[in-house]
mmCIF file of C-alpha atoms in Angstrom:
data_model
loop_
_atom_site.group_PDB
_atom_site.id
_atom_site.type_symbol
_atom_site.label_atom_id
_atom_site.label_comp_id
_atom_site.label_asym_id
_atom_site.label_seq_id
_atom_site.Cartn_x
_atom_site.Cartn_y
_atom_site.Cartn_z
ATOM 1 C CA MET A 1 -87.780 28.524 -85.804
ATOM 2 C CA LYS A 2 -85.593 31.325 -84.866
ATOM 3 C CA GLU A 3 -87.786 33.496 -86.807
ATOM 4 C CA LEU A 4 -90.965 32.374 -84.844
ATOM 5 C CA ALA A 5 -89.209 32.818 -81.608
ATOM 6 C CA GLY A 6 -88.239 36.014 -82.546
ATOM 7 C CA ARG A 7 -92.196 37.045 -83.471
ATOM 8 C CA LEU A 8 -93.584 35.281 -80.449
ATOM 9 C CA THR A 9 -90.954 37.010 -78.164
ATOM 10 C CA ALA A 10 -92.271 40.322 -79.415
ATOM 11 C CA LEU A 11 -95.805 39.396 -78.388
ATOM 12 C CA ASP A 12 -94.934 37.114 -75.377
ATOM 13 C CA PRO A 13 -91.376 36.843 -73.680
ATOM 14 C CA ASP A 14 -92.581 33.609 -72.397
ATOM 15 C CA ALA A 15 -93.638 32.224 -75.566
ATOM 16 C CA GLY A 16 -90.471 33.192 -77.064
ATOM 17 C CA ALA A 17 -88.401 31.739 -74.706
ATOM 18 C CA ALA A 18 -90.345 28.312 -74.497
ATOM 19 C CA VAL A 19 -89.842 27.985 -78.445
ATOM 20 C CA ARG A 20 -86.174 28.571 -78.052
ATOM 21 C CA VAL A 21 -86.339 25.860 -75.485
ATOM 22 C CA ILE A 22 -88.184 23.404 -77.398
ATOM 23 C CA ALA A 23 -85.728 23.954 -80.580
ATOM 24 C CA TYR A 24 -82.802 23.648 -77.944
ATOM 25 C CA PHE A 25 -83.700 20.084 -76.651
ATOM 26 C CA ASP A 26 -84.784 18.923 -80.334
ATOM 27 C CA ARG A 27 -81.195 19.625 -81.448
ATOM 28 C CA LEU A 28 -79.811 17.373 -78.367
ATOM 29 C CA ALA A 29 -81.820 14.701 -79.487
ATOM 30 C CA GLU A 30 -81.178 15.006 -83.078
ATOM 31 C CA SER A 31 -77.475 14.904 -82.039
ATOM 32 C CA ARG A 32 -78.091 11.693 -79.699
ATOM 33 C CA ALA A 33 -76.725 13.706 -76.760
ATOM 34 C CA GLY A 34 -76.464 11.839 -73.686
ATOM 35 C CA VAL A 35 -78.129 11.968 -70.175
ATOM 36 C CA GLU A 36 -75.494 14.406 -68.871
ATOM 37 C CA ALA A 37 -75.798 16.587 -71.692
ATOM 38 C CA LEU A 38 -79.709 16.917 -71.218
ATOM 39 C CA VAL A 39 -79.520 17.464 -67.592
ATOM 40 C CA ARG A 40 -76.923 20.226 -68.358
ATOM 41 C CA GLY A 41 -79.087 21.857 -70.753
ATOM 42 C CA ALA A 42 -81.729 21.880 -68.443
ATOM 43 C CA ALA A 43 -79.498 23.591 -65.730
ATOM 44 C CA VAL A 44 -78.246 26.351 -67.951
ATOM 45 C CA LEU A 45 -81.473 27.277 -69.366
ATOM 46 C CA SER A 46 -83.295 27.366 -66.365
ATOM 47 C CA GLY A 47 -80.547 29.036 -64.223
ATOM 48 C CA ALA A 48 -81.133 26.612 -61.569
ATOM 49 C CA PRO A 49 -79.445 23.375 -60.594
ATOM 50 C CA ALA A 50 -81.179 20.265 -62.406
ATOM 51 C CA ARG A 51 -81.333 16.679 -61.186
ATOM 52 C CA LEU A 52 -82.431 13.645 -62.634
ATOM 53 C CA VAL A 53 -82.811 10.363 -60.784
ATOM 54 C CA ASP A 54 -83.976 6.982 -62.193
ATOM 55 C CA PRO A 55 -83.721 4.675 -59.472
ATOM 56 C CA ASP A 56 -84.840 1.552 -61.811
ATOM 57 C CA ARG A 57 -81.640 2.005 -63.960
ATOM 58 C CA LEU A 58 -79.291 3.404 -61.243
ATOM 59 C CA VAL A 59 -79.012 6.778 -62.996
ATOM 60 C CA ARG A 60 -78.337 9.798 -61.000
ATOM 61 C CA VAL A 61 -77.178 13.166 -62.400
ATOM 62 C CA ARG A 62 -77.149 16.591 -60.695
ATOM 63 C CA VAL A 63 -75.758 19.711 -62.800
ATOM 64 C CA GLU A 64 -75.030 23.327 -61.510
ATOM 65 C CA PRO A 65 -76.255 26.404 -63.664
ATOM 66 C CA ASP A 66 -72.659 26.994 -64.648
ATOM 67 C CA GLY A 67 -72.767 23.573 -66.285
ATOM 68 C CA THR A 68 -70.592 21.464 -63.747
ATOM 69 C CA ARG A 69 -71.691 17.957 -62.623
ATOM 70 C CA ARG A 70 -71.952 17.764 -58.867
ATOM 71 C CA ASP A 71 -73.634 14.883 -57.762
ATOM 72 C CA THR A 72 -75.458 14.580 -54.322
ATOM 73 C CA ASP A 73 -77.122 11.759 -51.902
ATOM 74 C CA LEU A 74 -79.397 14.351 -50.157
ATOM 75 C CA PRO A 75 -83.157 13.633 -51.337
ATOM 76 C CA PRO A 76 -85.013 16.000 -53.638
ATOM 77 C CA ASP A 77 -87.391 18.824 -51.980
ATOM 78 C CA PRO A 78 -90.952 17.684 -52.748
ATOM 79 C CA ALA A 79 -91.646 21.772 -53.388
ATOM 80 C CA TRP A 80 -89.063 21.716 -56.765
ATOM 81 C CA PRO A 81 -90.641 22.049 -59.764
ATOM 82 C CA CYS A 82 -90.350 18.152 -61.416
ATOM 83 C CA ALA A 83 -91.531 16.095 -63.979
ATOM 84 C CA ALA A 84 -91.883 12.056 -64.680
ATOM 85 C CA LEU A 85 -90.166 10.395 -67.185
ATOM 86 C CA THR A 86 -93.249 8.341 -68.064
ATOM 87 C CA PRO A 87 -96.811 9.557 -67.817
ATOM 88 C CA GLY A 88 -98.167 8.729 -64.560
ATOM 89 C CA GLY A 89 -94.808 7.732 -62.990
ATOM 90 C CA ALA A 90 -92.813 9.258 -60.227
ATOM 91 C CA PRO A 91 -90.813 12.491 -60.506
ATOM 92 C CA ALA A 92 -87.322 12.134 -61.610
ATOM 93 C CA LEU A 93 -86.205 15.344 -63.256
ATOM 94 C CA TRP A 94 -86.068 18.330 -61.000
ATOM 95 C CA LEU A 95 -85.393 21.980 -61.157
ATOM 96 C CA GLU A 96 -83.892 22.838 -57.715
ATOM 97 C CA ARG A 97 -85.889 26.175 -57.625
ATOM 98 C CA ALA A 98 -88.299 26.214 -54.162
ATOM 99 C CA GLY A 99 -90.884 28.930 -53.587
ATOM 100 C CA ALA A 100 -93.296 30.035 -56.593
ATOM 101 C CA ARG A 101 -94.876 28.043 -59.014
ATOM 102 C CA PRO A 102 -92.756 27.024 -61.994
ATOM 103 C CA SER A 103 -92.850 29.445 -64.969
ATOM 104 C CA VAL A 104 -93.965 28.734 -68.259
ATOM 105 C CA VAL A 105 -90.486 28.254 -69.323
ATOM 106 C CA ASP A 106 -89.606 25.784 -66.475
ATOM 107 C CA SER A 107 -92.474 23.785 -67.330
ATOM 108 C CA VAL A 108 -91.523 23.584 -70.817
ATOM 109 C CA ILE A 109 -87.819 22.797 -69.982
ATOM 110 C CA LEU A 110 -88.832 19.885 -67.627
ATOM 111 C CA GLU A 111 -91.133 18.350 -70.017
ATOM 112 C CA ARG A 112 -88.614 18.470 -72.960
ATOM 113 C CA ALA A 113 -85.745 17.403 -70.981
ATOM 114 C CA ALA A 114 -87.386 14.401 -69.596
ATOM 115 C CA GLY A 115 -89.033 13.285 -72.965
ATOM 116 C CA ALA A 116 -85.289 13.241 -74.193
ATOM 117 C CA ALA A 117 -84.107 11.643 -71.439
ATOM 118 C CA ARG A 118 -86.510 8.711 -71.441
ATOM 119 C CA LEU A 119 -85.697 8.044 -74.773
ATOM 120 C CA VAL A 120 -82.000 7.955 -74.219
ATOM 121 C CA LEU A 121 -82.308 5.805 -71.072
ATOM 122 C CA ASP A 122 -84.474 3.280 -72.566
ATOM 123 C CA ARG A 123 -82.434 3.185 -76.216
ATOM 124 C CA THR A 124 -78.862 2.609 -73.702
ATOM 125 C CA ARG A 125 -79.936 1.414 -70.210
ATOM 126 C CA GLY A 126 -82.874 -0.882 -70.995
ATOM 127 C CA ARG A 127 -85.219 -2.220 -68.437
ATOM 128 C CA ALA A 128 -83.463 -5.451 -67.167
ATOM 129 C CA PRO A 129 -83.934 -5.616 -63.267
ATOM 130 C CA LEU A 130 -80.867 -5.564 -61.295
ATOM 131 C CA ASP A 131 -81.105 -8.666 -59.919
ATOM 132 C CA ASP A 132 -81.142 -10.893 -62.858
ATOM 133 C CA PRO A 133 -78.893 -13.502 -61.881
ATOM 134 C CA ALA A 134 -77.323 -14.463 -65.412
ATOM 135 C CA LEU A 135 -76.544 -10.819 -66.063
ATOM 136 C CA VAL A 136 -75.046 -10.506 -62.616
ATOM 137 C CA GLU A 137 -73.195 -13.435 -62.689
ATOM 138 C CA THR A 138 -71.464 -12.211 -66.227
ATOM 139 C CA LEU A 139 -70.784 -8.820 -64.819
ATOM 140 C CA LEU A 140 -68.817 -10.030 -62.068
ATOM 141 C CA ASP A 141 -67.212 -12.918 -63.489
ATOM 142 C CA ALA A 142 -63.331 -12.007 -64.219
ATOM 143 C CA THR A 143 -62.740 -14.680 -66.476
ATOM 144 C CA ALA A 144 -65.703 -13.119 -69.008
ATOM 145 C CA ALA A 145 -64.660 -11.061 -71.865
ATOM 146 C CA GLU A 146 -64.659 -7.366 -70.994
ATOM 147 C CA PRO A 147 -67.516 -6.759 -73.771
ATOM 148 C CA ALA A 148 -69.424 -9.178 -72.645
ATOM 149 C CA ARG A 149 -69.413 -7.681 -68.684
ATOM 150 C CA LEU A 150 -69.901 -4.229 -70.417
ATOM 151 C CA HIS A 151 -72.952 -5.567 -72.334
ATOM 152 C CA ALA A 152 -74.156 -7.128 -68.908
ATOM 153 C CA ALA A 153 -73.885 -3.888 -67.267
ATOM 154 C CA ARG A 154 -75.825 -1.946 -69.782
ATOM 155 C CA ARG A 155 -78.486 -4.344 -69.653
ATOM 156 C CA LEU A 156 -78.629 -3.921 -66.015
ATOM 157 C CA GLY A 157 -78.825 -0.299 -66.314
ATOM 158 C CA LEU A 158 -75.542 0.736 -64.629
ATOM 159 C CA ASP A 159 -74.490 3.993 -65.133
ATOM 160 C CA ASN A 160 -70.558 3.478 -66.344
ATOM 161 C CA ALA A 161 -69.660 7.055 -64.668
ATOM 162 C CA ALA A 162 -70.682 5.888 -61.151
ATOM 163 C CA PRO A 163 -68.922 3.526 -58.674
ATOM 164 C CA PHE A 164 -70.628 0.231 -57.589
ATOM 165 C CA ARG A 165 -69.971 -2.359 -54.936
ATOM 166 C CA ALA A 166 -70.761 -5.898 -55.010
ATOM 167 C CA VAL A 167 -72.396 -7.678 -52.037
ATOM 168 C CA ALA A 168 -71.818 -11.207 -50.899
ATOM 169 C CA VAL A 169 -74.551 -13.244 -48.512
ATOM 170 C CA PRO A 170 -74.234 -16.650 -47.310
ATOM 171 C CA ASP A 171 -77.113 -18.162 -48.815
ATOM 172 C CA GLY A 172 -78.217 -16.024 -51.817
ATOM 173 C CA PRO A 173 -77.057 -14.552 -55.248
ATOM 174 C CA PRO A 174 -74.496 -11.900 -55.502
ATOM 175 C CA ARG A 175 -75.802 -8.205 -55.889
ATOM 176 C CA VAL A 176 -74.493 -4.937 -57.067
ATOM 177 C CA LEU A 177 -75.360 -1.980 -55.433
ATOM 178 C CA PRO A 178 -74.557 1.846 -56.103
ATOM 179 C CA ALA A 179 -71.821 2.977 -53.733
ATOM 180 C CA ASP A 180 -73.735 5.257 -51.489
ATOM 181 C CA ALA A 181 -76.634 2.523 -51.042
ATOM 182 C CA GLY A 182 -76.121 1.803 -47.467
ATOM 183 C CA ALA A 183 -79.715 1.253 -46.610
ATOM 184 C CA ASP A 184 -80.177 -1.480 -49.429
ATOM 185 C CA VAL A 185 -77.638 -3.554 -47.790
ATOM 186 C CA PRO A 186 -79.327 -6.867 -47.078
ATOM 187 C CA ALA A 187 -79.816 -7.881 -43.496
ATOM 188 C CA GLY A 188 -77.994 -10.695 -41.935
ATOM 189 C CA ARG A 189 -74.151 -11.561 -42.368
ATOM 190 C CA ALA A 190 -72.515 -9.799 -45.707
ATOM 191 C CA GLY A 191 -69.581 -8.602 -47.149
ATOM 192 C CA ILE A 192 -69.345 -5.625 -48.937
ATOM 193 C CA GLY A 193 -66.575 -5.062 -51.703
ATOM 194 C CA PRO A 194 -65.089 -1.820 -52.426
ATOM 195 C CA ALA A 195 -66.626 0.941 -54.574
ATOM 196 C CA VAL A 196 -65.461 0.625 -57.942
ATOM 197 C CA PRO A 197 -65.819 1.574 -61.887
ATOM 198 C CA VAL A 198 -68.115 -0.919 -63.523
ATOM 199 C CA PRO A 199 -65.287 -2.848 -65.344
ATOM 200 C CA ASP A 200 -63.840 -3.649 -62.023
ATOM 201 C CA LEU A 201 -66.590 -5.097 -60.269
ATOM 202 C CA PRO A 202 -64.819 -8.552 -60.577
ATOM 203 C CA ARG A 203 -62.526 -7.251 -58.157
ATOM 204 C CA SER A 204 -65.201 -5.871 -55.593
ATOM 205 C CA TRP A 205 -66.649 -9.577 -55.643
ATOM 206 C CA ALA A 206 -63.631 -10.981 -55.141
ATOM 207 C CA ALA A 207 -62.903 -8.836 -52.184
ATOM 208 C CA ALA A 208 -66.823 -8.907 -50.966
ATOM 209 C CA ARG A 209 -66.406 -12.643 -50.757
ATOM 210 C CA THR A 210 -63.153 -12.443 -48.550
ATOM 211 C CA ALA A 211 -65.109 -9.873 -46.250
ATOM 212 C CA LEU A 212 -68.176 -12.411 -45.859
ATOM 213 C CA ARG A 213 -65.646 -14.520 -44.350
ATOM 214 C CA PHE A 214 -64.990 -11.932 -41.704
ATOM 215 C CA ALA A 215 -68.654 -11.323 -41.083
ATOM 216 C CA ALA A 216 -70.085 -12.913 -37.776
ATOM 217 C CA GLU A 217 -73.745 -13.962 -36.810
ATOM 218 C CA GLY A 218 -73.778 -11.571 -34.001
ATOM 219 C CA THR A 219 -74.958 -14.110 -31.628
ATOM 220 C CA ALA A 220 -73.490 -15.258 -28.132
ATOM 221 C CA GLN A 221 -71.780 -18.212 -29.904
ATOM 222 C CA ASP A 222 -70.532 -16.014 -32.747
ATOM 223 C CA PRO A 223 -70.160 -12.358 -31.687
ATOM 224 C CA GLY A 224 -69.073 -9.634 -33.835
ATOM 225 C CA PRO A 225 -69.916 -7.313 -36.956
ATOM 226 C CA ARG A 226 -72.594 -9.221 -39.246
ATOM 227 C CA ILE A 227 -71.420 -6.769 -42.054
ATOM 228 C CA VAL A 228 -68.032 -6.363 -42.923
ATOM 229 C CA HIS A 229 -66.509 -3.843 -45.559
ATOM 230 C CA ALA A 230 -63.465 -5.117 -47.531
ATOM 231 C CA ASP A 231 -62.339 -1.359 -47.291
ATOM 232 C CA GLY A 232 -61.783 -1.618 -43.597
ATOM 233 C CA LEU A 233 -60.114 -4.926 -43.380
ATOM 234 C CA GLY A 234 -56.541 -3.502 -44.304
ATOM 235 C CA GLY A 235 -53.901 -6.259 -43.647
ATOM 236 C CA LEU A 236 -56.483 -8.596 -41.810
ATOM 237 C CA ALA A 237 -57.506 -9.767 -45.370
ATOM 238 C CA LEU A 238 -54.231 -11.640 -45.729
ATOM 239 C CA LEU A 239 -55.620 -14.101 -42.848
ATOM 240 C CA ALA A 240 -58.323 -15.139 -45.096
ATOM 241 C CA ASP A 241 -55.470 -16.878 -47.510
ATOM 242 C CA LEU A 242 -53.728 -18.529 -44.473
ATOM 243 C CA VAL A 243 -56.805 -19.956 -42.777
ATOM 244 C CA VAL A 244 -58.674 -22.503 -44.821
ATOM 245 C CA PRO A 245 -62.122 -23.501 -43.571
ATOM 246 C CA GLY A 246 -62.323 -27.166 -42.972
ATOM 247 C CA ALA A 247 -58.779 -27.680 -41.988
ATOM 248 C CA GLU A 248 -56.929 -28.058 -38.717
ATOM 249 C CA PRO A 249 -57.528 -24.469 -37.331
ATOM 250 C CA PRO A 250 -54.334 -22.827 -35.390
ATOM 251 C CA PRO A 251 -53.488 -23.720 -31.673
ATOM 252 C CA ASP A 252 -55.012 -20.407 -30.502
ATOM 253 C CA VAL A 253 -58.594 -20.873 -32.491
ATOM 254 C CA ARG A 254 -58.440 -24.441 -30.506
ATOM 255 C CA ALA A 255 -57.614 -22.767 -27.165
ATOM 256 C CA VAL A 256 -60.557 -20.542 -27.754
ATOM 257 C CA GLU A 257 -62.949 -23.161 -28.418
ATOM 258 C CA ALA A 258 -62.108 -25.189 -25.413
ATOM 259 C CA ALA A 259 -62.766 -22.354 -23.320
ATOM 260 C CA ALA A 260 -65.838 -21.431 -24.626
ATOM 261 C CA ALA A 261 -66.629 -24.772 -23.888
ATOM 262 C CA ASP A 262 -66.068 -24.065 -20.233
ATOM 263 C CA ALA A 263 -67.488 -20.835 -19.877
ATOM 264 C CA PRO A 264 -70.603 -19.885 -21.982
ATOM 265 C CA TRP A 265 -70.062 -16.207 -21.540
ATOM 266 C CA LEU A 266 -66.486 -16.281 -22.648
ATOM 267 C CA LEU A 267 -66.770 -15.589 -26.399
ATOM 268 C CA ALA A 268 -69.260 -12.550 -26.011
ATOM 269 C CA THR A 269 -66.791 -11.252 -23.149
ATOM 270 C CA LEU A 270 -63.575 -11.695 -25.196
ATOM 271 C CA HIS A 271 -65.163 -10.028 -28.241
ATOM 272 C CA ALA A 272 -66.220 -7.074 -25.931
ATOM 273 C CA VAL A 273 -62.582 -6.720 -24.859
ATOM 274 C CA THR A 274 -61.261 -6.694 -28.447
ATOM 275 C CA ALA A 275 -63.998 -4.057 -29.831
ATOM 276 C CA THR A 276 -63.639 -1.441 -27.543
ATOM 277 C CA ALA A 277 -61.160 1.061 -26.224
ATOM 278 C CA SER A 278 -61.076 0.099 -22.561
ATOM 279 C CA LEU A 279 -62.053 -2.452 -19.895
ATOM 280 C CA ARG A 280 -64.485 -0.228 -18.443
ATOM 281 C CA ALA A 281 -65.967 0.289 -22.262
ATOM 282 C CA ALA A 282 -65.712 -3.629 -22.410
ATOM 283 C CA ALA A 283 -67.923 -4.135 -19.295
ATOM 284 C CA ALA A 284 -70.404 -1.817 -20.636
ATOM 285 C CA GLU A 285 -70.518 -3.758 -23.826
ATOM 286 C CA ALA A 286 -70.855 -6.678 -21.996
ATOM 287 C CA ASN A 287 -73.528 -5.435 -19.866
ATOM 288 C CA VAL A 288 -71.544 -6.511 -16.509
ATOM 289 C CA HIS A 289 -70.026 -4.714 -13.557
ATOM 290 C CA HIS A 290 -66.584 -3.486 -13.946
ATOM 291 C CA SER A 291 -65.160 -6.045 -11.166
ATOM 292 C CA THR A 292 -67.476 -8.904 -12.582
ATOM 293 C CA LEU A 293 -65.331 -8.646 -15.994
ATOM 294 C CA GLN A 294 -62.031 -8.518 -14.287
ATOM 295 C CA ASP A 295 -63.177 -11.666 -12.667
ATOM 296 C CA ARG A 296 -64.087 -12.846 -16.211
ATOM 297 C CA LEU A 297 -60.883 -11.915 -17.568
ATOM 298 C CA VAL A 298 -58.721 -13.848 -14.899
ATOM 299 C CA HIS A 299 -60.538 -16.746 -15.528
ATOM 300 C CA ALA A 300 -60.354 -16.203 -19.365
ATOM 301 C CA GLU A 301 -56.757 -15.933 -19.071
ATOM 302 C CA HIS A 302 -56.382 -19.204 -16.979
ATOM 303 C CA LEU A 303 -58.257 -21.127 -19.937
ATOM 304 C CA LEU A 304 -56.595 -19.599 -22.755
ATOM 305 C CA GLY A 305 -53.146 -19.623 -21.254
ATOM 306 C CA TRP A 306 -52.192 -16.236 -22.247
ATOM 307 C CA PRO A 307 -53.230 -12.873 -20.679
ATOM 308 C CA VAL A 308 -55.575 -10.699 -22.494
ATOM 309 C CA ARG A 309 -55.256 -7.569 -20.714
ATOM 310 C CA THR A 310 -52.117 -6.264 -22.408
ATOM 311 C CA PRO A 311 -51.704 -4.655 -25.625
ATOM 312 C CA GLN A 312 -49.810 -7.702 -27.068
ATOM 313 C CA GLY A 313 -52.389 -10.299 -25.198
ATOM 314 C CA ARG A 314 -55.533 -8.398 -26.758
ATOM 315 C CA LEU A 315 -53.815 -8.223 -30.366
ATOM 316 C CA ARG A 316 -53.324 -12.202 -30.162
ATOM 317 C CA LEU A 317 -56.925 -12.698 -28.559
ATOM 318 C CA HIS A 318 -58.413 -10.404 -31.526
ATOM 319 C CA LEU A 319 -56.170 -12.762 -34.275
ATOM 320 C CA ALA A 320 -57.703 -15.739 -32.709
ATOM 321 C CA LEU A 321 -61.323 -14.809 -32.618
ATOM 322 C CA THR A 322 -60.777 -13.512 -36.218
ATOM 323 C CA MET A 323 -59.182 -16.723 -37.189
ATOM 324 C CA ARG A 324 -62.068 -18.851 -35.411
ATOM 325 C CA ARG A 325 -64.430 -16.960 -37.881
ATOM 326 C CA LEU A 326 -62.515 -17.646 -40.936
ATOM 327 C CA ALA A 327 -61.907 -21.368 -40.148
ATOM 328 C CA ARG A 328 -65.779 -21.759 -39.427
ATOM 329 C CA SER A 329 -66.910 -19.685 -42.521
#
């Protein structure tokens, strides 16, 4: 092959370079190189960053021309030279080189790298759908043996080098999403676990279920955030162990429930007070005049039995509203 490449280079430099590219990727395939090595080869040979994205199997790899892996969430430029993993499929491998038409060598790099990557992905990732209930259940089960969970991850096409989050919803199966898949978060109430490596997904799932208990319906009778990230709870997560659904609610929660029965506007108004930085901002959040908010808070304090316009009172109110949600979940 080297002799052939040398002869072709003397006649046509592009043809000689193309033969060397073919030989390079053949050697990688024979050594059973992984996806990252194939993308790195494409980047180094082309002198441009190379990116492979397979959304079906949640694989995303980007490598700089110097061989450094540097992934990104930015979408590929449609003007970049690209290749599909399967004939007629969507583009999955790009060389980040805008402008002129791809050279012969770039085209060969894309074709050989994409073909080799497809074989690796089919061999190691399979084609199981990410919402396969049995596999997801095994993946998130802390009592399952780690080899079984890792096997489920491979069948689901999860990249062990990438972080993922578990997602809990009220009336649906658990989900596993890439750490940066914000647009894929389900509508309605949801608890989002922390981003963790694949082996730690049971921990993310436990945190997601806790976060779901803090999520509200987002209505006048249950105001608050509908999507709660476990990362953002901090010490508040400890309340989930103290407030048991179905048990006798704490006194402050009973006071809030009684006050809400007397004034239908109360819950939304009190949530605005705890969710904003000032009473003026709370009035805007509640869509009332500042003086109207003041009158409502005077009435709310009378019903609740404690002030809500002091720092201590606002903290007590915030905890009461949070415990109410935990007691109802």
